[in-house]
Amino acid sequence: MDYDVKDIKSAKEGALRIEWANQNMSVLNRIRKRFEKQTPLKGIRISACLHVTTETASLMQTLKAGGAEVCLCASNPLSTQDDVAASLVKHDRISVFAIKGEDHKTYYRHIYAVLDSRPQFTMDDGADLVSTLHSERSELLSGVRGGTEETTTGIIRLRSMAADGVLQYPIIAVNDAQTKHFFDNRYGTGQSTIDGIIRATNRLVAGSNFVVCGYGWCGRGLAMRARGMGANVIVTEVDPLPALEAVMDGFTVMPIHRAARIGDFFCTLTGNINVIRKEHFQVMKDGAMVSNSGHFNVELDLEGLKKISKSRRVIRPFVEEYRLKNGRRINVLGEGRLINLAAAEGHPSSVMDMSFANQALSIEYMVKLKKPLEKNV
Ligand code: ADE
């Protein structure tokens, strides 16, 4: 058994935190009990690329209880809970390759490490594992029977691979389950994003102008929770239909170039790139707090921000203060990576319970299939 974690000695704390999450994951626990009896995944090799959290640990334990050989790497360089990674290695004998804050090279070294176990199934969050498998380890593709994808962004990438005729095995889009996006994306992201922003800044939300960029399921959740904290919530949305929905939900809706001038907090949750750009940073108020809760760190144009800045420094954990040439300060939270997992602990266990039950059942479904699914999402 191979692994790469930060500190194996932190396993004990990780085990307690996993136990705490498990207390609130009744659906997955029922599946686990059945898996223990029936071992439907006996001898099946699964490579997972997920946020390494207490809830993910519970999913890994469930797959193992079903008889699978699992190995796990991180789906984001900043979302790993190091004590959880250590506990999975020490107490569950699961190969984990994940260290919070790992650099780009290490992130991909860890993806290669889980692919080295020659997966029959992949479990992905964001599609980095599947795209690396197709582009750099294509000799392994013939042994892969299927996969699952957790998140909106990953599904968009995989659908585009399928449309181009590139995707070489079937993927179940877990995010499309109603018991996933109705709850995880909305209530999970809503709460955990507010949690991350508050833990990073310790600033008062009440009375602030809180700009939510994107009104998909995640944006809806955050807008609802920011309003609950007493903020004046402003929504920006390029698609007219959800923009109209935001109006009728009672939010102020305007383009980002106008919102940029008045916001105190900004958070992007769009799945798009360069949502907040140089020209927007240029007109922000002194001390604005800017964050992202979308899957990839491409929603904030930090290269553009660097160009108009004269200096930057880390002023407190997860807060980097950029001093602009115009004298104002812009605070970027969590390096522009998902703030709910970088500065907080991700979605609470009761919503991840439903998402990860879908993951476990999807794998079981594919293992039991007599006739393979088509190479599609
Ligand atoms: N994505 C968002 N929150 C998460 C969590 N707690 N565990 C795994 N993936 C997540």
mmCIF file of C-alpha atoms and ligand atoms in Angstrom:
data_model
loop_
_atom_site.group_PDB
_atom_site.id
_atom_site.type_symbol
_atom_site.label_atom_id
_atom_site.label_comp_id
_atom_site.label_asym_id
_atom_site.label_seq_id
_atom_site.Cartn_x
_atom_site.Cartn_y
_atom_site.Cartn_z
ATOM 1 C CA MET A 1 0.000 0.000 0.000
ATOM 2 C CA ASP A 2 1.378 3.367 -1.074
ATOM 3 C CA TYR A 3 0.366 6.853 0.097
ATOM 4 C CA ASP A 4 1.426 10.492 0.325
ATOM 5 C CA VAL A 5 -0.139 12.487 3.143
ATOM 6 C CA LYS A 6 1.094 15.400 5.234
ATOM 7 C CA ASP A 7 1.374 13.844 8.670
ATOM 8 C CA ILE A 8 0.326 10.296 9.480
ATOM 9 C CA LYS A 9 0.408 11.205 13.189
ATOM 10 C CA SER A 10 -2.696 13.372 12.763
ATOM 11 C CA ALA A 11 -4.787 10.249 12.002
ATOM 12 C CA LYS A 12 -6.439 10.215 15.421
ATOM 13 C CA GLU A 13 -7.967 13.688 15.029
ATOM 14 C CA GLY A 14 -9.086 12.745 11.526
ATOM 15 C CA ALA A 15 -10.821 9.598 12.823
ATOM 16 C CA LEU A 16 -12.818 11.624 15.365
ATOM 17 C CA ARG A 17 -13.887 14.116 12.718
ATOM 18 C CA ILE A 18 -14.904 11.309 10.342
ATOM 19 C CA GLU A 19 -16.959 9.748 13.138
ATOM 20 C CA TRP A 20 -18.655 13.114 13.698
ATOM 21 C CA ALA A 21 -19.593 13.413 10.006
ATOM 22 C CA ASN A 22 -20.774 9.794 9.913
ATOM 23 C CA GLN A 23 -23.303 10.519 12.650
ATOM 24 C CA ASN A 24 -25.157 12.661 10.128
ATOM 25 C CA MET A 25 -24.924 10.404 7.073
ATOM 26 C CA SER A 26 -27.768 7.977 7.573
ATOM 27 C CA VAL A 27 -28.333 7.151 3.890
ATOM 28 C CA LEU A 28 -24.728 6.223 3.234
ATOM 29 C CA ASN A 29 -24.596 4.259 6.491
ATOM 30 C CA ARG A 30 -27.536 2.124 5.385
ATOM 31 C CA ILE A 31 -25.855 1.480 2.055
ATOM 32 C CA ARG A 32 -22.648 0.597 3.906
ATOM 33 C CA LYS A 33 -24.439 -1.983 6.080
ATOM 34 C CA ARG A 34 -25.937 -3.618 2.999
ATOM 35 C CA PHE A 35 -22.583 -3.493 1.180
ATOM 36 C CA GLU A 36 -20.915 -5.250 4.155
ATOM 37 C CA LYS A 37 -23.370 -8.127 3.829
ATOM 38 C CA GLN A 38 -23.577 -8.373 0.046
ATOM 39 C CA THR A 39 -20.084 -7.149 -1.049
ATOM 40 C CA PRO A 40 -21.345 -6.109 -4.515
ATOM 41 C CA LEU A 41 -18.021 -4.428 -5.327
ATOM 42 C CA LYS A 42 -15.804 -7.391 -4.447
ATOM 43 C CA GLY A 43 -12.371 -7.062 -6.089
ATOM 44 C CA ILE A 44 -13.379 -3.958 -8.090
ATOM 45 C CA ARG A 45 -10.633 -1.328 -8.459
ATOM 46 C CA ILE A 46 -11.856 2.277 -8.094
ATOM 47 C CA SER A 47 -9.692 5.394 -8.469
ATOM 48 C CA ALA A 48 -11.304 8.440 -6.892
ATOM 49 C CA CYS A 49 -10.390 12.111 -7.305
ATOM 50 C CA LEU A 50 -12.525 13.991 -4.778
ATOM 51 C CA HIS A 51 -12.164 16.678 -2.128
ATOM 52 C CA VAL A 52 -10.524 14.771 0.714
ATOM 53 C CA THR A 53 -12.935 15.594 3.527
ATOM 54 C CA THR A 54 -14.657 13.749 6.363
ATOM 55 C CA GLU A 55 -17.657 13.092 4.096
ATOM 56 C CA THR A 56 -15.471 11.688 1.335
ATOM 57 C CA ALA A 57 -13.861 9.440 3.947
ATOM 58 C CA SER A 58 -17.284 8.036 4.718
ATOM 59 C CA LEU A 59 -17.832 7.291 1.021
ATOM 60 C CA MET A 60 -14.427 5.594 0.743
ATOM 61 C CA GLN A 61 -15.222 3.430 3.785
ATOM 62 C CA THR A 62 -18.547 2.476 2.193
ATOM 63 C CA LEU A 63 -16.942 1.424 -1.091
ATOM 64 C CA LYS A 64 -14.361 -0.582 0.811
ATOM 65 C CA ALA A 65 -17.108 -2.247 2.849
ATOM 66 C CA GLY A 66 -18.621 -3.294 -0.482
ATOM 67 C CA GLY A 67 -15.394 -5.129 -1.311
ATOM 68 C CA ALA A 68 -13.766 -2.524 -3.575
ATOM 69 C CA GLU A 69 -10.059 -1.676 -3.685
ATOM 70 C CA VAL A 70 -10.092 2.106 -3.559
ATOM 71 C CA CYS A 71 -7.439 4.758 -3.837
ATOM 72 C CA LEU A 72 -7.984 8.475 -3.530
ATOM 73 C CA CYS A 73 -6.370 11.742 -4.594
ATOM 74 C CA ALA A 74 -7.491 15.354 -4.181
ATOM 75 C CA SER A 75 -9.689 17.117 -6.735
ATOM 76 C CA ASN A 76 -8.361 20.511 -5.658
ATOM 77 C CA PRO A 77 -4.914 21.456 -4.278
ATOM 78 C CA LEU A 78 -6.397 23.418 -1.375
ATOM 79 C CA SER A 79 -9.377 21.335 -0.219
ATOM 80 C CA THR A 80 -7.652 18.400 1.502
ATOM 81 C CA GLN A 81 -8.222 17.861 5.217
ATOM 82 C CA ASP A 82 -4.812 16.447 6.125
ATOM 83 C CA ASP A 83 -5.955 14.635 9.264
ATOM 84 C CA VAL A 84 -8.682 12.860 7.270
ATOM 85 C CA ALA A 85 -6.156 11.755 4.632
ATOM 86 C CA ALA A 86 -3.953 10.376 7.438
ATOM 87 C CA SER A 87 -6.846 8.543 9.083
ATOM 88 C CA LEU A 88 -7.929 6.871 5.841
ATOM 89 C CA VAL A 89 -4.392 5.544 5.413
ATOM 90 C CA LYS A 90 -3.821 4.492 9.004
ATOM 91 C CA HIS A 91 -7.207 3.180 10.082
ATOM 92 C CA ASP A 92 -8.870 2.143 6.816
ATOM 93 C CA ARG A 93 -5.782 1.019 4.874
ATOM 94 C CA ILE A 94 -6.823 3.115 1.883
ATOM 95 C CA SER A 95 -4.129 4.586 -0.393
ATOM 96 C CA VAL A 96 -4.481 8.372 -0.269
ATOM 97 C CA PHE A 97 -2.378 10.869 -2.207
ATOM 98 C CA ALA A 98 -3.336 14.365 -1.044
ATOM 99 C CA ILE A 99 -1.709 17.220 0.854
ATOM 100 C CA LYS A 100 -3.412 20.549 1.511
ATOM 101 C CA GLY A 101 -1.574 23.305 -0.393
ATOM 102 C CA GLU A 102 0.186 20.908 -2.806
ATOM 103 C CA ASP A 103 1.663 22.594 -5.883
ATOM 104 C CA HIS A 104 0.553 21.936 -9.465
ATOM 105 C CA LYS A 105 3.238 19.277 -10.033
ATOM 106 C CA THR A 106 2.361 17.363 -6.877
ATOM 107 C CA TYR A 107 -1.361 17.616 -7.655
ATOM 108 C CA TYR A 108 -0.774 15.814 -10.971
ATOM 109 C CA ARG A 109 1.758 13.382 -9.467
ATOM 110 C CA HIS A 110 -1.045 12.338 -7.106
ATOM 111 C CA ILE A 111 -3.488 11.906 -10.005
ATOM 112 C CA TYR A 112 -0.930 9.686 -11.788
ATOM 113 C CA ALA A 113 -0.491 7.698 -8.567
ATOM 114 C CA VAL A 114 -4.174 6.763 -8.354
ATOM 115 C CA LEU A 115 -4.233 5.935 -12.064
ATOM 116 C CA ASP A 116 -1.281 3.583 -11.514
ATOM 117 C CA SER A 117 -3.687 1.249 -9.696
ATOM 118 C CA ARG A 118 -5.306 0.521 -13.123
ATOM 119 C CA PRO A 119 -8.886 1.528 -12.269
ATOM 120 C CA GLN A 120 -11.931 -0.331 -13.556
ATOM 121 C CA PHE A 121 -14.055 2.612 -12.404
ATOM 122 C CA THR A 122 -13.253 6.286 -11.874
ATOM 123 C CA MET A 123 -14.972 8.638 -9.463
ATOM 124 C CA ASP A 124 -14.246 12.257 -10.308
ATOM 125 C CA ASP A 125 -15.080 15.763 -9.123
ATOM 126 C CA GLY A 126 -14.245 18.288 -11.858
ATOM 127 C CA ALA A 127 -12.992 15.776 -14.490
ATOM 128 C CA ASP A 128 -9.237 16.229 -13.977
ATOM 129 C CA LEU A 129 -8.836 12.480 -13.378
ATOM 130 C CA VAL A 130 -10.796 11.489 -16.491
ATOM 131 C CA SER A 131 -9.105 14.046 -18.721
ATOM 132 C CA THR A 132 -5.619 13.040 -17.490
ATOM 133 C CA LEU A 133 -6.507 9.384 -18.047
ATOM 134 C CA HIS A 134 -7.562 10.126 -21.643
ATOM 135 C CA SER A 135 -4.679 12.450 -22.506
ATOM 136 C CA GLU A 136 -1.705 10.992 -20.622
ATOM 137 C CA ARG A 137 -2.540 7.408 -19.588
ATOM 138 C CA SER A 138 -4.622 6.273 -22.559
ATOM 139 C CA GLU A 139 -3.078 2.762 -22.422
ATOM 140 C CA LEU A 140 -5.231 2.181 -19.304
ATOM 141 C CA LEU A 141 -8.536 3.086 -20.984
ATOM 142 C CA SER A 142 -9.299 -0.421 -22.263
ATOM 143 C CA GLY A 143 -9.568 -1.663 -18.664
ATOM 144 C CA VAL A 144 -11.996 1.062 -17.538
ATOM 145 C CA ARG A 145 -15.662 0.063 -17.411
ATOM 146 C CA GLY A 146 -17.276 3.276 -16.228
ATOM 147 C CA GLY A 147 -17.090 6.346 -14.069
ATOM 148 C CA THR A 148 -19.039 8.891 -12.079
ATOM 149 C CA GLU A 149 -18.780 12.684 -12.022
ATOM 150 C CA GLU A 150 -19.793 14.740 -9.016
ATOM 151 C CA THR A 151 -20.011 18.328 -10.175
ATOM 152 C CA THR A 152 -21.532 20.705 -12.770
ATOM 153 C CA THR A 153 -18.153 21.844 -14.135
ATOM 154 C CA GLY A 154 -16.947 18.263 -14.577
ATOM 155 C CA ILE A 155 -20.114 17.293 -16.398
ATOM 156 C CA ILE A 156 -19.745 20.232 -18.794
ATOM 157 C CA ARG A 157 -16.185 19.084 -19.606
ATOM 158 C CA LEU A 158 -17.220 15.437 -20.047
ATOM 159 C CA ARG A 159 -20.228 16.262 -22.227
ATOM 160 C CA SER A 160 -17.921 18.217 -24.483
ATOM 161 C CA MET A 161 -15.531 15.216 -24.659
ATOM 162 C CA ALA A 162 -18.510 12.993 -25.533
ATOM 163 C CA ALA A 163 -19.720 15.453 -28.194
ATOM 164 C CA ASP A 164 -16.229 15.418 -29.759
ATOM 165 C CA GLY A 165 -16.302 11.604 -29.793
ATOM 166 C CA VAL A 166 -13.295 11.482 -27.445
ATOM 167 C CA LEU A 167 -14.850 9.988 -24.305
ATOM 168 C CA GLN A 168 -13.909 6.303 -24.122
ATOM 169 C CA TYR A 169 -16.246 4.987 -21.399
ATOM 170 C CA PRO A 170 -19.651 5.775 -19.848
ATOM 171 C CA ILE A 171 -19.963 8.324 -17.049
ATOM 172 C CA ILE A 172 -22.901 8.747 -14.694
ATOM 173 C CA ALA A 173 -23.560 12.440 -13.994
ATOM 174 C CA VAL A 174 -24.214 12.325 -10.254
ATOM 175 C CA ASN A 175 -24.825 16.072 -10.224
ATOM 176 C CA ASP A 176 -27.919 15.566 -12.383
ATOM 177 C CA ALA A 177 -29.658 13.589 -9.635
ATOM 178 C CA GLN A 178 -32.270 15.768 -7.971
ATOM 179 C CA THR A 179 -31.112 14.503 -4.584
ATOM 180 C CA LYS A 180 -27.737 16.045 -5.482
ATOM 181 C CA HIS A 181 -28.151 19.508 -6.998
ATOM 182 C CA PHE A 182 -31.362 20.506 -5.184
ATOM 183 C CA PHE A 183 -29.619 20.092 -1.839
ATOM 184 C CA ASP A 184 -25.828 19.891 -2.139
ATOM 185 C CA ASN A 185 -25.410 22.703 -4.677
ATOM 186 C CA ARG A 186 -27.987 24.986 -3.085
ATOM 187 C CA TYR A 187 -28.027 24.457 0.681
ATOM 188 C CA GLY A 188 -24.540 22.953 0.925
ATOM 189 C CA THR A 189 -22.809 25.652 -1.110
ATOM 190 C CA GLY A 190 -24.962 28.381 0.447
ATOM 191 C CA GLN A 191 -23.935 27.568 4.000
ATOM 192 C CA SER A 192 -20.342 26.450 3.435
ATOM 193 C CA THR A 193 -19.476 29.464 1.287
ATOM 194 C CA ILE A 194 -20.719 31.922 3.890
ATOM 195 C CA ASP A 195 -18.796 29.853 6.456
ATOM 196 C CA GLY A 196 -15.571 30.064 4.396
ATOM 197 C CA ILE A 197 -15.865 33.809 3.816
ATOM 198 C CA ILE A 198 -16.512 34.473 7.497
ATOM 199 C CA ARG A 199 -13.738 32.173 8.721
ATOM 200 C CA ALA A 200 -11.284 33.832 6.311
ATOM 201 C CA THR A 201 -12.244 37.446 7.061
ATOM 202 C CA ASN A 202 -14.158 37.617 10.345
ATOM 203 C CA ARG A 203 -15.963 40.626 8.813
ATOM 204 C CA LEU A 204 -19.602 41.572 9.435
ATOM 205 C CA VAL A 205 -21.950 40.527 6.655
ATOM 206 C CA ALA A 206 -24.999 42.412 7.987
ATOM 207 C CA GLY A 207 -25.541 45.686 6.176
ATOM 208 C CA SER A 208 -22.877 44.936 3.550
ATOM 209 C CA ASN A 209 -23.334 44.901 -0.228
ATOM 210 C CA PHE A 210 -22.815 41.230 -1.063
ATOM 211 C CA VAL A 211 -22.367 40.518 -4.784
ATOM 212 C CA VAL A 212 -23.185 36.973 -5.940
ATOM 213 C CA CYS A 213 -21.950 36.292 -9.488
ATOM 214 C CA GLY A 214 -24.041 33.552 -11.109
ATOM 215 C CA TYR A 215 -27.573 32.430 -10.269
ATOM 216 C CA GLY A 216 -27.395 28.676 -10.828
ATOM 217 C CA TRP A 217 -28.136 26.284 -7.957
ATOM 218 C CA CYS A 218 -25.011 27.352 -6.057
ATOM 219 C CA GLY A 219 -25.565 31.080 -6.582
ATOM 220 C CA ARG A 220 -29.185 30.747 -5.470
ATOM 221 C CA GLY A 221 -28.029 29.074 -2.272
ATOM 222 C CA LEU A 222 -25.435 31.714 -1.473
ATOM 223 C CA ALA A 223 -27.751 34.643 -2.292
ATOM 224 C CA MET A 224 -30.402 33.176 0.017
ATOM 225 C CA ARG A 225 -27.958 32.714 2.903
ATOM 226 C CA ALA A 226 -26.262 36.113 2.488
ATOM 227 C CA ARG A 227 -29.712 37.734 2.650
ATOM 228 C CA GLY A 228 -30.383 35.726 5.804
ATOM 229 C CA MET A 229 -27.268 37.268 7.351
ATOM 230 C CA GLY A 230 -28.643 40.764 6.675
ATOM 231 C CA ALA A 231 -26.642 41.673 3.570
ATOM 232 C CA ASN A 232 -27.966 43.715 0.651
ATOM 233 C CA VAL A 233 -27.560 41.030 -1.968
ATOM 234 C CA ILE A 234 -26.770 41.973 -5.572
ATOM 235 C CA VAL A 235 -26.870 39.254 -8.227
ATOM 236 C CA THR A 236 -25.029 39.356 -11.560
ATOM 237 C CA GLU A 237 -26.099 36.807 -14.174
ATOM 238 C CA VAL A 238 -25.484 36.693 -17.940
ATOM 239 C CA ASP A 239 -28.352 34.307 -18.719
ATOM 240 C CA PRO A 240 -31.613 36.324 -18.872
ATOM 241 C CA LEU A 241 -33.864 33.591 -17.470
ATOM 242 C CA PRO A 242 -32.110 32.987 -14.137
ATOM 243 C CA ALA A 243 -31.439 36.753 -14.016
ATOM 244 C CA LEU A 244 -35.204 37.331 -14.140
ATOM 245 C CA GLU A 245 -35.690 34.636 -11.538
ATOM 246 C CA ALA A 246 -33.245 36.483 -9.251
ATOM 247 C CA VAL A 247 -35.301 39.677 -9.719
ATOM 248 C CA MET A 248 -38.489 37.856 -8.784
ATOM 249 C CA ASP A 249 -36.748 36.226 -5.832
ATOM 250 C CA GLY A 250 -36.347 39.824 -4.634
ATOM 251 C CA PHE A 251 -32.663 40.453 -5.364
ATOM 252 C CA THR A 252 -31.116 43.504 -7.020
ATOM 253 C CA VAL A 253 -29.737 42.403 -10.385
ATOM 254 C CA MET A 254 -27.155 44.367 -12.383
ATOM 255 C CA PRO A 255 -24.092 43.812 -14.593
ATOM 256 C CA ILE A 256 -20.759 43.176 -12.869
ATOM 257 C CA HIS A 257 -19.285 46.493 -14.121
ATOM 258 C CA ARG A 258 -21.875 48.330 -11.994
ATOM 259 C CA ALA A 259 -21.830 45.938 -9.061
ATOM 260 C CA ALA A 260 -18.016 46.190 -8.945
ATOM 261 C CA ARG A 261 -18.233 49.826 -7.774
ATOM 262 C CA ILE A 262 -20.486 49.170 -4.776
ATOM 263 C CA GLY A 263 -19.773 45.642 -3.496
ATOM 264 C CA ASP A 264 -18.144 44.899 -0.140
ATOM 265 C CA PHE A 265 -18.076 41.117 -0.670
ATOM 266 C CA PHE A 266 -17.914 39.378 -4.050
ATOM 267 C CA CYS A 267 -18.240 35.672 -4.741
ATOM 268 C CA THR A 268 -18.258 33.940 -8.138
ATOM 269 C CA LEU A 269 -20.147 30.656 -8.608
ATOM 270 C CA THR A 270 -20.577 30.397 -12.359
ATOM 271 C CA GLY A 271 -18.418 27.614 -13.850
ATOM 272 C CA ASN A 272 -17.233 30.286 -16.302
ATOM 273 C CA ILE A 273 -13.850 31.992 -16.708
ATOM 274 C CA ASN A 274 -12.731 35.584 -16.041
ATOM 275 C CA VAL A 275 -16.017 36.619 -14.462
ATOM 276 C CA ILE A 276 -14.337 39.373 -12.428
ATOM 277 C CA ARG A 277 -11.631 41.058 -14.511
ATOM 278 C CA LYS A 278 -9.035 43.826 -14.347
ATOM 279 C CA GLU A 279 -11.499 46.581 -15.257
ATOM 280 C CA HIS A 280 -13.777 45.450 -12.412
ATOM 281 C CA PHE A 281 -10.984 45.239 -9.802
ATOM 282 C CA GLN A 282 -9.908 48.724 -10.922
ATOM 283 C CA VAL A 283 -13.152 50.357 -9.764
ATOM 284 C CA MET A 284 -13.770 48.349 -6.561
ATOM 285 C CA LYS A 285 -13.965 50.018 -3.157
ATOM 286 C CA ASP A 286 -10.920 50.019 -0.897
ATOM 287 C CA GLY A 287 -10.928 46.793 1.148
ATOM 288 C CA ALA A 288 -13.291 44.768 -1.071
ATOM 289 C CA MET A 289 -13.301 41.010 -0.309
ATOM 290 C CA VAL A 290 -13.252 38.880 -3.449
ATOM 291 C CA SER A 291 -13.718 35.106 -3.509
ATOM 292 C CA ASN A 292 -14.770 32.192 -5.687
ATOM 293 C CA SER A 293 -16.864 29.150 -4.862
ATOM 294 C CA GLY A 294 -16.976 27.673 -8.376
ATOM 295 C CA HIS A 295 -15.003 24.508 -9.065
ATOM 296 C CA PHE A 296 -11.893 26.009 -10.718
ATOM 297 C CA ASN A 297 -9.754 29.010 -9.799
ATOM 298 C CA VAL A 298 -10.355 30.659 -13.181
ATOM 299 C CA GLU A 299 -13.402 32.764 -12.325
ATOM 300 C CA LEU A 300 -11.283 35.625 -10.958
ATOM 301 C CA ASP A 301 -8.726 37.066 -13.391
ATOM 302 C CA LEU A 302 -5.893 37.193 -10.863
ATOM 303 C CA GLU A 303 -3.280 37.743 -13.612
ATOM 304 C CA GLY A 304 -5.162 40.911 -14.585
ATOM 305 C CA LEU A 305 -5.312 41.948 -10.927
ATOM 306 C CA LYS A 306 -1.535 41.454 -10.592
ATOM 307 C CA LYS A 307 -0.977 43.774 -13.573
ATOM 308 C CA ILE A 308 -2.779 46.694 -11.901
ATOM 309 C CA SER A 309 -1.228 46.047 -8.463
ATOM 310 C CA LYS A 310 2.006 47.419 -7.101
ATOM 311 C CA SER A 311 2.369 44.912 -4.242
ATOM 312 C CA ARG A 312 0.663 42.043 -2.435
ATOM 313 C CA ARG A 313 0.999 40.314 0.902
ATOM 314 C CA VAL A 314 -0.761 37.612 2.912
ATOM 315 C CA ILE A 315 -2.410 39.634 5.667
ATOM 316 C CA ARG A 316 -4.048 36.674 7.458
ATOM 317 C CA PRO A 317 -4.610 33.020 6.589
ATOM 318 C CA PHE A 318 -6.590 32.722 3.335
ATOM 319 C CA VAL A 319 -6.510 36.501 2.716
ATOM 320 C CA GLU A 320 -4.099 38.036 0.223
ATOM 321 C CA GLU A 321 -4.182 41.812 0.084
ATOM 322 C CA TYR A 322 -3.388 43.333 -3.318
ATOM 323 C CA ARG A 323 -2.370 47.011 -3.225
ATOM 324 C CA LEU A 324 -3.455 48.579 -6.494
ATOM 325 C CA LYS A 325 -1.548 51.311 -8.295
ATOM 326 C CA ASN A 326 -4.573 53.554 -7.574
ATOM 327 C CA GLY A 327 -3.855 53.087 -3.834
ATOM 328 C CA ARG A 328 -6.867 50.871 -3.023
ATOM 329 C CA ARG A 329 -6.645 47.420 -1.455
ATOM 330 C CA ILE A 330 -8.411 44.331 -2.796
ATOM 331 C CA ASN A 331 -8.503 41.217 -0.592
ATOM 332 C CA VAL A 332 -8.512 37.924 -2.481
ATOM 333 C CA LEU A 333 -9.704 35.014 -0.361
ATOM 334 C CA GLY A 334 -8.278 31.480 -0.599
ATOM 335 C CA GLU A 335 -6.169 32.239 -3.714
ATOM 336 C CA GLY A 336 -9.408 32.330 -5.707
ATOM 337 C CA ARG A 337 -9.976 28.604 -5.081
ATOM 338 C CA LEU A 338 -13.287 27.262 -3.754
ATOM 339 C CA ILE A 339 -13.541 29.275 -0.557
ATOM 340 C CA ASN A 340 -15.937 26.826 1.123
ATOM 341 C CA LEU A 341 -13.330 24.065 1.029
ATOM 342 C CA ALA A 342 -10.175 26.200 1.260
ATOM 343 C CA ALA A 343 -11.097 28.225 4.365
ATOM 344 C CA ALA A 344 -13.924 26.068 5.774
ATOM 345 C CA GLU A 345 -14.767 22.357 5.679
ATOM 346 C CA GLY A 346 -16.971 22.100 2.596
ATOM 347 C CA HIS A 347 -20.629 21.171 2.641
ATOM 348 C CA PRO A 348 -22.059 19.727 5.845
ATOM 349 C CA SER A 349 -22.412 15.962 6.064
ATOM 350 C CA SER A 350 -26.208 15.743 5.770
ATOM 351 C CA VAL A 351 -26.197 17.072 2.190
ATOM 352 C CA MET A 352 -23.048 15.184 1.187
ATOM 353 C CA ASP A 353 -24.844 12.084 2.474
ATOM 354 C CA MET A 354 -27.317 12.250 -0.414
ATOM 355 C CA SER A 355 -24.663 13.163 -3.011
ATOM 356 C CA PHE A 356 -22.380 10.344 -1.962
ATOM 357 C CA ALA A 357 -25.214 7.826 -1.684
ATOM 358 C CA ASN A 358 -25.752 8.573 -5.383
ATOM 359 C CA GLN A 359 -22.037 7.948 -5.982
ATOM 360 C CA ALA A 360 -22.038 4.582 -4.201
ATOM 361 C CA LEU A 361 -25.247 3.411 -5.882
ATOM 362 C CA SER A 362 -24.037 4.541 -9.326
ATOM 363 C CA ILE A 363 -20.891 2.428 -9.032
ATOM 364 C CA GLU A 364 -22.897 -0.568 -7.810
ATOM 365 C CA TYR A 365 -25.311 -0.124 -10.730
ATOM 366 C CA MET A 366 -22.498 -0.107 -13.277
ATOM 367 C CA VAL A 367 -20.733 -3.073 -11.693
ATOM 368 C CA LYS A 368 -23.930 -5.146 -11.912
ATOM 369 C CA LEU A 369 -24.776 -4.216 -15.511
ATOM 370 C CA LYS A 370 -24.754 -7.153 -17.903
ATOM 371 C CA LYS A 371 -24.545 -4.986 -21.022
ATOM 372 C CA PRO A 372 -22.213 -1.956 -20.877
ATOM 373 C CA LEU A 373 -23.631 1.548 -21.222
ATOM 374 C CA GLU A 374 -22.693 3.609 -24.272
ATOM 375 C CA LYS A 375 -19.632 5.858 -24.175
ATOM 376 C CA ASN A 376 -21.545 8.919 -23.111
ATOM 377 C CA VAL A 377 -22.475 10.991 -20.068
HETATM 378 N N1 ADE B 1 -17.803 19.338 -2.075
HETATM 379 C C1 ADE B 1 -18.328 20.318 -1.344
HETATM 380 N N2 ADE B 1 -18.323 19.986 -0.039
HETATM 381 C C2 ADE B 1 -17.748 18.770 0.065
HETATM 382 C C3 ADE B 1 -17.463 17.920 1.150
HETATM 383 N N3 ADE B 1 -17.750 18.254 2.398
HETATM 384 N N4 ADE B 1 -16.864 16.753 0.862
HETATM 385 C C4 ADE B 1 -16.564 16.419 -0.411
HETATM 386 N N5 ADE B 1 -16.813 17.180 -1.467
HETATM 387 C C5 ADE B 1 -17.416 18.366 -1.232
#
